[in-house]
């Protein structure tokens, strides 16, 4: 009986997704057994609590590495069968195995990653922009690793400026090392606009301290709403710009440099971003 490539890919994707969900559930059980689930997200840097947080992260990392090895072993078994060998060529991609450990979040990153690779591997204005920083931006991007910051900021800070009126600073979407080059890591904020569409606005008092919640507001990346394929592609391209030194360094400040960097990516890549989303809409990997 002939098995279609699409069905095999759906099976493999569901298999890895279920494995990722299972390992995240097991992490929660381990945290509960160890009492680590009771550690506040914003706990003070007391020695004992810092040790517990480090232990929790270390155990999560160990479990993730174990799952990556299990996924690689499963790929090797399936690839040994003539029925599956051609359909599972993606198993050779190290990033696919790593992202399979992040469950649904990993599937979202994987889709955006494939869309960015499609853009960078073509002859277009966006690829040309990044080639000014590195002659092989697609090769650098393919080598990157991904991690989640599950305790990252989730609220939008609001403040009133005498000259500019009401200002908003959104939670950061992703971070990377400036000029990090091959095999760098993109850290994605689980609570930022890569995965979320709206956030609570927290108004700051004149001293810069959080004062009160002030409703909900759309999270945005350039002109794109948060948690959309366009925003996700733009966020990954932004971080690639830092990794190859094509964009100047920015940080989580009010000076607007991060927004200007995103605007620069949008200016060069908006047409290719929209085309990539049309060719590979949400939900298709």
PDB file of N, CA and C in Angstrom, residues 113-194:
ATOM      1  N   UNK A 113      10.628  29.431  10.936  1.00  0.00           N
ATOM      2  CA  UNK A 113      12.006  29.174  10.497  1.00  0.00           C
ATOM      3  C   UNK A 113      12.037  28.755   9.028  1.00  0.00           C
ATOM      4  N   UNK A 114      11.143  27.858   8.638  1.00  0.00           N
ATOM      5  CA  UNK A 114      11.109  27.410   7.248  1.00  0.00           C
ATOM      6  C   UNK A 114      10.755  28.560   6.307  1.00  0.00           C
ATOM      7  N   UNK A 115       9.867  29.442   6.740  1.00  0.00           N
ATOM      8  CA  UNK A 115       9.504  30.587   5.914  1.00  0.00           C
ATOM      9  C   UNK A 115      10.683  31.542   5.746  1.00  0.00           C
ATOM     10  N   UNK A 116      11.436  31.763   6.822  1.00  0.00           N
ATOM     11  CA  UNK A 116      12.612  32.634   6.735  1.00  0.00           C
ATOM     12  C   UNK A 116      13.664  32.019   5.818  1.00  0.00           C
ATOM     13  N   UNK A 117      13.873  30.713   5.929  1.00  0.00           N
ATOM     14  CA  UNK A 117      14.846  30.050   5.056  1.00  0.00           C
ATOM     15  C   UNK A 117      14.435  30.180   3.590  1.00  0.00           C
ATOM     16  N   UNK A 118      13.150  30.053   3.317  1.00  0.00           N
ATOM     17  CA  UNK A 118      12.673  30.220   1.937  1.00  0.00           C
ATOM     18  C   UNK A 118      13.022  31.613   1.407  1.00  0.00           C
ATOM     19  N   UNK A 119      12.882  32.613   2.263  1.00  0.00           N
ATOM     20  CA  UNK A 119      13.194  33.991   1.856  1.00  0.00           C
ATOM     21  C   UNK A 119      14.684  34.146   1.589  1.00  0.00           C
ATOM     22  N   UNK A 120      15.506  33.672   2.521  1.00  0.00           N
ATOM     23  CA  UNK A 120      16.948  33.897   2.441  1.00  0.00           C
ATOM     24  C   UNK A 120      17.629  33.110   1.331  1.00  0.00           C
ATOM     25  N   UNK A 121      17.007  32.028   0.889  1.00  0.00           N
ATOM     26  CA  UNK A 121      17.610  31.186  -0.144  1.00  0.00           C
ATOM     27  C   UNK A 121      17.253  31.636  -1.557  1.00  0.00           C
ATOM     28  N   UNK A 122      16.482  32.706  -1.678  1.00  0.00           N
ATOM     29  CA  UNK A 122      16.089  33.221  -2.979  1.00  0.00           C
ATOM     30  C   UNK A 122      16.881  34.489  -3.301  1.00  0.00           C
ATOM     31  N   UNK A 123      16.783  34.895  -4.549  1.00  0.00           N
ATOM     32  CA  UNK A 123      17.425  36.126  -4.998  1.00  0.00           C
ATOM     33  C   UNK A 123      16.411  37.254  -4.885  1.00  0.00           C
ATOM     34  N   UNK A 124      16.444  37.983  -3.778  1.00  0.00           N
ATOM     35  CA  UNK A 124      15.472  39.044  -3.543  1.00  0.00           C
ATOM     36  C   UNK A 124      16.095  40.150  -2.694  1.00  0.00           C
ATOM     37  N   UNK A 125      15.336  41.218  -2.491  1.00  0.00           N
ATOM     38  CA  UNK A 125      15.853  42.384  -1.772  1.00  0.00           C
ATOM     39  C   UNK A 125      16.170  42.062  -0.316  1.00  0.00           C
ATOM     40  N   UNK A 126      15.372  41.203   0.297  1.00  0.00           N
ATOM     41  CA  UNK A 126      15.594  40.854   1.700  1.00  0.00           C
ATOM     42  C   UNK A 126      16.904  40.083   1.858  1.00  0.00           C
ATOM     43  N   UNK A 127      17.103  39.061   1.035  1.00  0.00           N
ATOM     44  CA  UNK A 127      18.346  38.294   1.105  1.00  0.00           C
ATOM     45  C   UNK A 127      19.555  39.184   0.818  1.00  0.00           C
ATOM     46  N   UNK A 128      19.406  40.092  -0.144  1.00  0.00           N
ATOM     47  CA  UNK A 128      20.510  40.999  -0.480  1.00  0.00           C
ATOM     48  C   UNK A 128      20.871  41.886   0.708  1.00  0.00           C
ATOM     49  N   UNK A 129      19.868  42.326   1.454  1.00  0.00           N
ATOM     50  CA  UNK A 129      20.103  43.155   2.640  1.00  0.00           C
ATOM     51  C   UNK A 129      20.962  42.407   3.658  1.00  0.00           C
ATOM     52  N   UNK A 130      20.640  41.151   3.903  1.00  0.00           N
ATOM     53  CA  UNK A 130      21.389  40.381   4.903  1.00  0.00           C
ATOM     54  C   UNK A 130      22.753  39.933   4.382  1.00  0.00           C
ATOM     55  N   UNK A 131      22.890  39.788   3.080  1.00  0.00           N
ATOM     56  CA  UNK A 131      24.187  39.408   2.520  1.00  0.00           C
ATOM     57  C   UNK A 131      25.220  40.519   2.685  1.00  0.00           C
ATOM     58  N   UNK A 132      24.777  41.734   2.963  1.00  0.00           N
ATOM     59  CA  UNK A 132      25.722  42.810   3.275  1.00  0.00           C
ATOM     60  C   UNK A 132      26.382  42.589   4.632  1.00  0.00           C
ATOM     61  N   UNK A 133      25.774  41.755   5.465  1.00  0.00           N
ATOM     62  CA  UNK A 133      26.372  41.422   6.756  1.00  0.00           C
ATOM     63  C   UNK A 133      27.111  40.104   6.747  1.00  0.00           C
ATOM     64  N   UNK A 134      26.652  39.156   5.897  1.00  0.00           N
ATOM     65  CA  UNK A 134      27.301  37.849   5.770  1.00  0.00           C
ATOM     66  C   UNK A 134      26.977  37.304   4.384  1.00  0.00           C
ATOM     67  N   UNK A 135      27.960  36.755   3.667  1.00  0.00           N
ATOM     68  CA  UNK A 135      27.694  36.276   2.306  1.00  0.00           C
ATOM     69  C   UNK A 135      26.737  35.087   2.258  1.00  0.00           C
ATOM     70  N   UNK A 136      26.543  34.397   3.381  1.00  0.00           N
ATOM     71  CA  UNK A 136      25.643  33.242   3.417  1.00  0.00           C
ATOM     72  C   UNK A 136      24.691  33.346   4.605  1.00  0.00           C
ATOM     73  N   UNK A 137      23.754  34.301   4.577  1.00  0.00           N
ATOM     74  CA  UNK A 137      22.841  34.450   5.714  1.00  0.00           C
ATOM     75  C   UNK A 137      21.955  33.234   5.925  1.00  0.00           C
ATOM     76  N   UNK A 138      21.590  32.534   4.832  1.00  0.00           N
ATOM     77  CA  UNK A 138      20.762  31.337   4.976  1.00  0.00           C
ATOM     78  C   UNK A 138      21.520  30.251   5.738  1.00  0.00           C
ATOM     79  N   UNK A 139      22.826  30.104   5.450  1.00  0.00           N
ATOM     80  CA  UNK A 139      23.627  29.114   6.152  1.00  0.00           C
ATOM     81  C   UNK A 139      23.745  29.424   7.630  1.00  0.00           C
ATOM     82  N   UNK A 140      23.940  30.695   7.964  1.00  0.00           N
ATOM     83  CA  UNK A 140      24.010  31.092   9.372  1.00  0.00           C
ATOM     84  C   UNK A 140      22.676  30.826  10.047  1.00  0.00           C
ATOM     85  N   UNK A 141      21.594  31.229   9.389  1.00  0.00           N
ATOM     86  CA  UNK A 141      20.269  31.064   9.990  1.00  0.00           C
ATOM     87  C   UNK A 141      19.947  29.589  10.206  1.00  0.00           C
ATOM     88  N   UNK A 142      20.318  28.745   9.256  1.00  0.00           N
ATOM     89  CA  UNK A 142      20.044  27.309   9.392  1.00  0.00           C
ATOM     90  C   UNK A 142      20.767  26.716  10.607  1.00  0.00           C
ATOM     91  N   UNK A 143      21.895  27.301  11.006  1.00  0.00           N
ATOM     92  CA  UNK A 143      22.690  26.751  12.106  1.00  0.00           C
ATOM     93  C   UNK A 143      22.185  27.153  13.487  1.00  0.00           C
ATOM     94  N   UNK A 144      21.219  28.055  13.558  1.00  0.00           N
ATOM     95  CA  UNK A 144      20.841  28.634  14.843  1.00  0.00           C
ATOM     96  C   UNK A 144      20.060  27.669  15.728  1.00  0.00           C
ATOM     97  N   UNK A 145      20.189  27.894  17.029  1.00  0.00           N
ATOM     98  CA  UNK A 145      19.436  27.164  18.044  1.00  0.00           C
ATOM     99  C   UNK A 145      18.343  28.074  18.600  1.00  0.00           C
ATOM    100  N   UNK A 146      17.350  27.463  19.257  1.00  0.00           N
ATOM    101  CA  UNK A 146      16.220  28.228  19.806  1.00  0.00           C
ATOM    102  C   UNK A 146      15.929  27.772  21.224  1.00  0.00           C
ATOM    103  N   UNK A 147      15.673  28.747  22.087  1.00  0.00           N
ATOM    104  CA  UNK A 147      15.268  28.458  23.456  1.00  0.00           C
ATOM    105  C   UNK A 147      14.119  29.376  23.839  1.00  0.00           C
ATOM    106  N   UNK A 148      13.345  28.956  24.862  1.00  0.00           N
ATOM    107  CA  UNK A 148      12.229  29.751  25.349  1.00  0.00           C
ATOM    108  C   UNK A 148      12.555  30.346  26.710  1.00  0.00           C
ATOM    109  N   UNK A 149      12.205  31.604  26.901  1.00  0.00           N
ATOM    110  CA  UNK A 149      12.275  32.237  28.217  1.00  0.00           C
ATOM    111  C   UNK A 149      10.848  32.281  28.762  1.00  0.00           C
ATOM    112  N   UNK A 150      10.512  31.318  29.617  1.00  0.00           N
ATOM    113  CA  UNK A 150       9.129  31.206  30.076  1.00  0.00           C
ATOM    114  C   UNK A 150       8.799  32.211  31.176  1.00  0.00           C
ATOM    115  N   UNK A 151       9.804  32.858  31.728  1.00  0.00           N
ATOM    116  CA  UNK A 151       9.577  33.830  32.789  1.00  0.00           C
ATOM    117  C   UNK A 151       9.827  35.263  32.306  1.00  0.00           C
ATOM    118  N   UNK A 152       9.803  35.472  30.988  1.00  0.00           N
ATOM    119  CA  UNK A 152      10.030  36.807  30.440  1.00  0.00           C
ATOM    120  C   UNK A 152       8.879  37.762  30.715  1.00  0.00           C
ATOM    121  N   UNK A 153       9.086  39.060  30.527  1.00  0.00           N
ATOM    122  CA  UNK A 153       8.033  40.053  30.793  1.00  0.00           C
ATOM    123  C   UNK A 153       6.838  39.854  29.878  1.00  0.00           C
ATOM    124  N   UNK A 154       5.649  40.112  30.408  1.00  0.00           N
ATOM    125  CA  UNK A 154       4.423  39.903  29.638  1.00  0.00           C
ATOM    126  C   UNK A 154       3.604  41.170  29.456  1.00  0.00           C
ATOM    127  N   UNK A 155       3.874  42.214  30.234  1.00  0.00           N
ATOM    128  CA  UNK A 155       3.020  43.395  30.177  1.00  0.00           C
ATOM    129  C   UNK A 155       3.633  44.492  29.306  1.00  0.00           C
ATOM    130  N   UNK A 156       2.780  45.376  28.855  1.00  0.00           N
ATOM    131  CA  UNK A 156       3.194  46.571  28.120  1.00  0.00           C
ATOM    132  C   UNK A 156       3.319  47.714  29.121  1.00  0.00           C
ATOM    133  N   UNK A 157       4.464  48.349  29.150  1.00  0.00           N
ATOM    134  CA  UNK A 157       4.667  49.491  30.045  1.00  0.00           C
ATOM    135  C   UNK A 157       4.154  50.765  29.371  1.00  0.00           C
ATOM    136  N   UNK A 158       3.380  51.531  30.083  1.00  0.00           N
ATOM    137  CA  UNK A 158       2.888  52.803  29.575  1.00  0.00           C
ATOM    138  C   UNK A 158       3.368  53.956  30.441  1.00  0.00           C
ATOM    139  N   UNK A 159       3.730  55.061  29.806  1.00  0.00           N
ATOM    140  CA  UNK A 159       4.163  56.235  30.549  1.00  0.00           C
ATOM    141  C   UNK A 159       3.812  57.482  29.761  1.00  0.00           C
ATOM    142  N   UNK A 160       3.634  58.586  30.440  1.00  0.00           N
ATOM    143  CA  UNK A 160       3.295  59.848  29.781  1.00  0.00           C
ATOM    144  C   UNK A 160       4.521  60.755  29.752  1.00  0.00           C
ATOM    145  N   UNK A 161       4.859  61.198  28.545  1.00  0.00           N
ATOM    146  CA  UNK A 161       5.993  62.083  28.335  1.00  0.00           C
ATOM    147  C   UNK A 161       5.463  63.470  27.987  1.00  0.00           C
ATOM    148  N   UNK A 162       6.043  64.493  28.590  1.00  0.00           N
ATOM    149  CA  UNK A 162       5.541  65.852  28.378  1.00  0.00           C
ATOM    150  C   UNK A 162       5.590  66.240  26.909  1.00  0.00           C
ATOM    151  N   UNK A 163       6.660  65.882  26.227  1.00  0.00           N
ATOM    152  CA  UNK A 163       6.793  66.280  24.834  1.00  0.00           C
ATOM    153  C   UNK A 163       6.139  65.343  23.838  1.00  0.00           C
ATOM    154  N   UNK A 164       6.108  64.031  24.171  1.00  0.00           N
ATOM    155  CA  UNK A 164       5.624  63.049  23.205  1.00  0.00           C
ATOM    156  C   UNK A 164       4.299  62.400  23.576  1.00  0.00           C
ATOM    157  N   UNK A 165       3.723  62.773  24.690  1.00  0.00           N
ATOM    158  CA  UNK A 165       2.441  62.212  25.087  1.00  0.00           C
ATOM    159  C   UNK A 165       2.570  60.812  25.658  1.00  0.00           C
ATOM    160  N   UNK A 166       1.553  59.985  25.447  1.00  0.00           N
ATOM    161  CA  UNK A 166       1.536  58.629  25.974  1.00  0.00           C
ATOM    162  C   UNK A 166       2.472  57.733  25.168  1.00  0.00           C
ATOM    163  N   UNK A 167       3.371  57.041  25.880  1.00  0.00           N
ATOM    164  CA  UNK A 167       4.313  56.131  25.234  1.00  0.00           C
ATOM    165  C   UNK A 167       4.080  54.715  25.757  1.00  0.00           C
ATOM    166  N   UNK A 168       4.339  53.729  24.880  1.00  0.00           N
ATOM    167  CA  UNK A 168       4.203  52.326  25.266  1.00  0.00           C
ATOM    168  C   UNK A 168       5.479  51.575  24.901  1.00  0.00           C
ATOM    169  N   UNK A 169       5.912  50.715  25.800  1.00  0.00           N
ATOM    170  CA  UNK A 169       7.048  49.839  25.529  1.00  0.00           C
ATOM    171  C   UNK A 169       6.574  48.404  25.666  1.00  0.00           C
ATOM    172  N   UNK A 170       6.618  47.661  24.551  1.00  0.00           N
ATOM    173  CA  UNK A 170       6.129  46.297  24.547  1.00  0.00           C
ATOM    174  C   UNK A 170       7.166  45.348  25.149  1.00  0.00           C
ATOM    175  N   UNK A 171       6.733  44.206  25.665  1.00  0.00           N
ATOM    176  CA  UNK A 171       7.709  43.223  26.161  1.00  0.00           C
ATOM    177  C   UNK A 171       8.596  42.741  25.019  1.00  0.00           C
ATOM    178  N   UNK A 172       9.850  42.487  25.307  1.00  0.00           N
ATOM    179  CA  UNK A 172      10.756  42.065  24.242  1.00  0.00           C
ATOM    180  C   UNK A 172      10.307  40.731  23.661  1.00  0.00           C
ATOM    181  N   UNK A 173      10.555  40.582  22.367  1.00  0.00           N
ATOM    182  CA  UNK A 173      10.125  39.381  21.644  1.00  0.00           C
ATOM    183  C   UNK A 173      11.203  38.315  21.620  1.00  0.00           C
ATOM    184  N   UNK A 174      12.448  38.729  21.388  1.00  0.00           N
ATOM    185  CA  UNK A 174      13.543  37.758  21.249  1.00  0.00           C
ATOM    186  C   UNK A 174      14.861  38.451  21.565  1.00  0.00           C
ATOM    187  N   UNK A 175      15.859  37.636  21.873  1.00  0.00           N
ATOM    188  CA  UNK A 175      17.197  38.142  22.153  1.00  0.00           C
ATOM    189  C   UNK A 175      18.234  37.230  21.529  1.00  0.00           C
ATOM    190  N   UNK A 176      19.376  37.802  21.205  1.00  0.00           N
ATOM    191  CA  UNK A 176      20.496  37.034  20.660  1.00  0.00           C
ATOM    192  C   UNK A 176      21.782  37.800  20.944  1.00  0.00           C
ATOM    193  N   UNK A 177      22.913  37.181  20.650  1.00  0.00           N
ATOM    194  CA  UNK A 177      24.214  37.802  20.879  1.00  0.00           C
ATOM    195  C   UNK A 177      24.635  38.580  19.633  1.00  0.00           C
ATOM    196  N   UNK A 178      24.961  39.858  19.819  1.00  0.00           N
ATOM    197  CA  UNK A 178      25.441  40.669  18.709  1.00  0.00           C
ATOM    198  C   UNK A 178      26.705  40.057  18.108  1.00  0.00           C
ATOM    199  N   UNK A 179      26.708  39.891  16.784  1.00  0.00           N
ATOM    200  CA  UNK A 179      27.836  39.302  16.054  1.00  0.00           C
ATOM    201  C   UNK A 179      28.144  37.878  16.528  1.00  0.00           C
ATOM    202  N   UNK A 180      27.118  37.160  16.968  1.00  0.00           N
ATOM    203  CA  UNK A 180      27.326  35.811  17.490  1.00  0.00           C
ATOM    204  C   UNK A 180      27.739  34.809  16.426  1.00  0.00           C
ATOM    205  N   UNK A 181      27.289  35.006  15.183  1.00  0.00           N
ATOM    206  CA  UNK A 181      27.693  34.128  14.095  1.00  0.00           C
ATOM    207  C   UNK A 181      27.050  32.749  14.143  1.00  0.00           C
ATOM    208  N   UNK A 182      27.686  31.801  13.455  1.00  0.00           N
ATOM    209  CA  UNK A 182      27.174  30.438  13.350  1.00  0.00           C
ATOM    210  C   UNK A 182      26.884  29.814  14.713  1.00  0.00           C
ATOM    211  N   UNK A 183      25.806  29.022  14.749  1.00  0.00           N
ATOM    212  CA  UNK A 183      25.428  28.253  15.939  1.00  0.00           C
ATOM    213  C   UNK A 183      25.041  29.113  17.130  1.00  0.00           C
ATOM    214  N   UNK A 184      24.664  30.359  16.870  1.00  0.00           N
ATOM    215  CA  UNK A 184      24.150  31.199  17.950  1.00  0.00           C
ATOM    216  C   UNK A 184      22.767  30.715  18.385  1.00  0.00           C
ATOM    217  N   UNK A 185      22.279  31.275  19.476  1.00  0.00           N
ATOM    218  CA  UNK A 185      20.962  30.909  20.009  1.00  0.00           C
ATOM    219  C   UNK A 185      20.043  32.117  19.998  1.00  0.00           C
ATOM    220  N   UNK A 186      18.819  31.909  19.539  1.00  0.00           N
ATOM    221  CA  UNK A 186      17.767  32.924  19.651  1.00  0.00           C
ATOM    222  C   UNK A 186      16.899  32.550  20.843  1.00  0.00           C
ATOM    223  N   UNK A 187      16.828  33.449  21.814  1.00  0.00           N
ATOM    224  CA  UNK A 187      15.986  33.254  22.992  1.00  0.00           C
ATOM    225  C   UNK A 187      14.665  33.968  22.756  1.00  0.00           C
ATOM    226  N   UNK A 188      13.572  33.220  22.740  1.00  0.00           N
ATOM    227  CA  UNK A 188      12.253  33.778  22.471  1.00  0.00           C
ATOM    228  C   UNK A 188      11.466  33.917  23.767  1.00  0.00           C
ATOM    229  N   UNK A 189      10.880  35.095  23.970  1.00  0.00           N
ATOM    230  CA  UNK A 189      10.079  35.358  25.158  1.00  0.00           C
ATOM    231  C   UNK A 189       8.715  34.681  24.999  1.00  0.00           C
ATOM    232  N   UNK A 190       8.443  33.699  25.837  1.00  0.00           N
ATOM    233  CA  UNK A 190       7.184  32.965  25.769  1.00  0.00           C
ATOM    234  C   UNK A 190       5.986  33.883  25.982  1.00  0.00           C
ATOM    235  N   UNK A 191       6.200  35.029  26.617  1.00  0.00           N
ATOM    236  CA  UNK A 191       5.112  35.963  26.923  1.00  0.00           C
ATOM    237  C   UNK A 191       5.086  37.171  25.995  1.00  0.00           C
ATOM    238  N   UNK A 192       5.952  37.183  24.981  1.00  0.00           N
ATOM    239  CA  UNK A 192       6.057  38.336  24.086  1.00  0.00           C
ATOM    240  C   UNK A 192       5.237  38.183  22.821  1.00  0.00           C
ATOM    241  N   UNK A 193       5.436  39.083  21.860  1.00  0.00           N
ATOM    242  CA  UNK A 193       4.607  39.115  20.651  1.00  0.00           C
ATOM    243  C   UNK A 193       4.843  37.985  19.667  1.00  0.00           C
ATOM    244  N   UNK A 194       5.887  37.177  19.851  1.00  0.00           N
ATOM    245  CA  UNK A 194       6.065  36.038  18.952  1.00  0.00           C
ATOM    246  C   UNK A 194       4.921  35.040  19.124  1.00  0.00           C
TER     247      UNK A 194
END
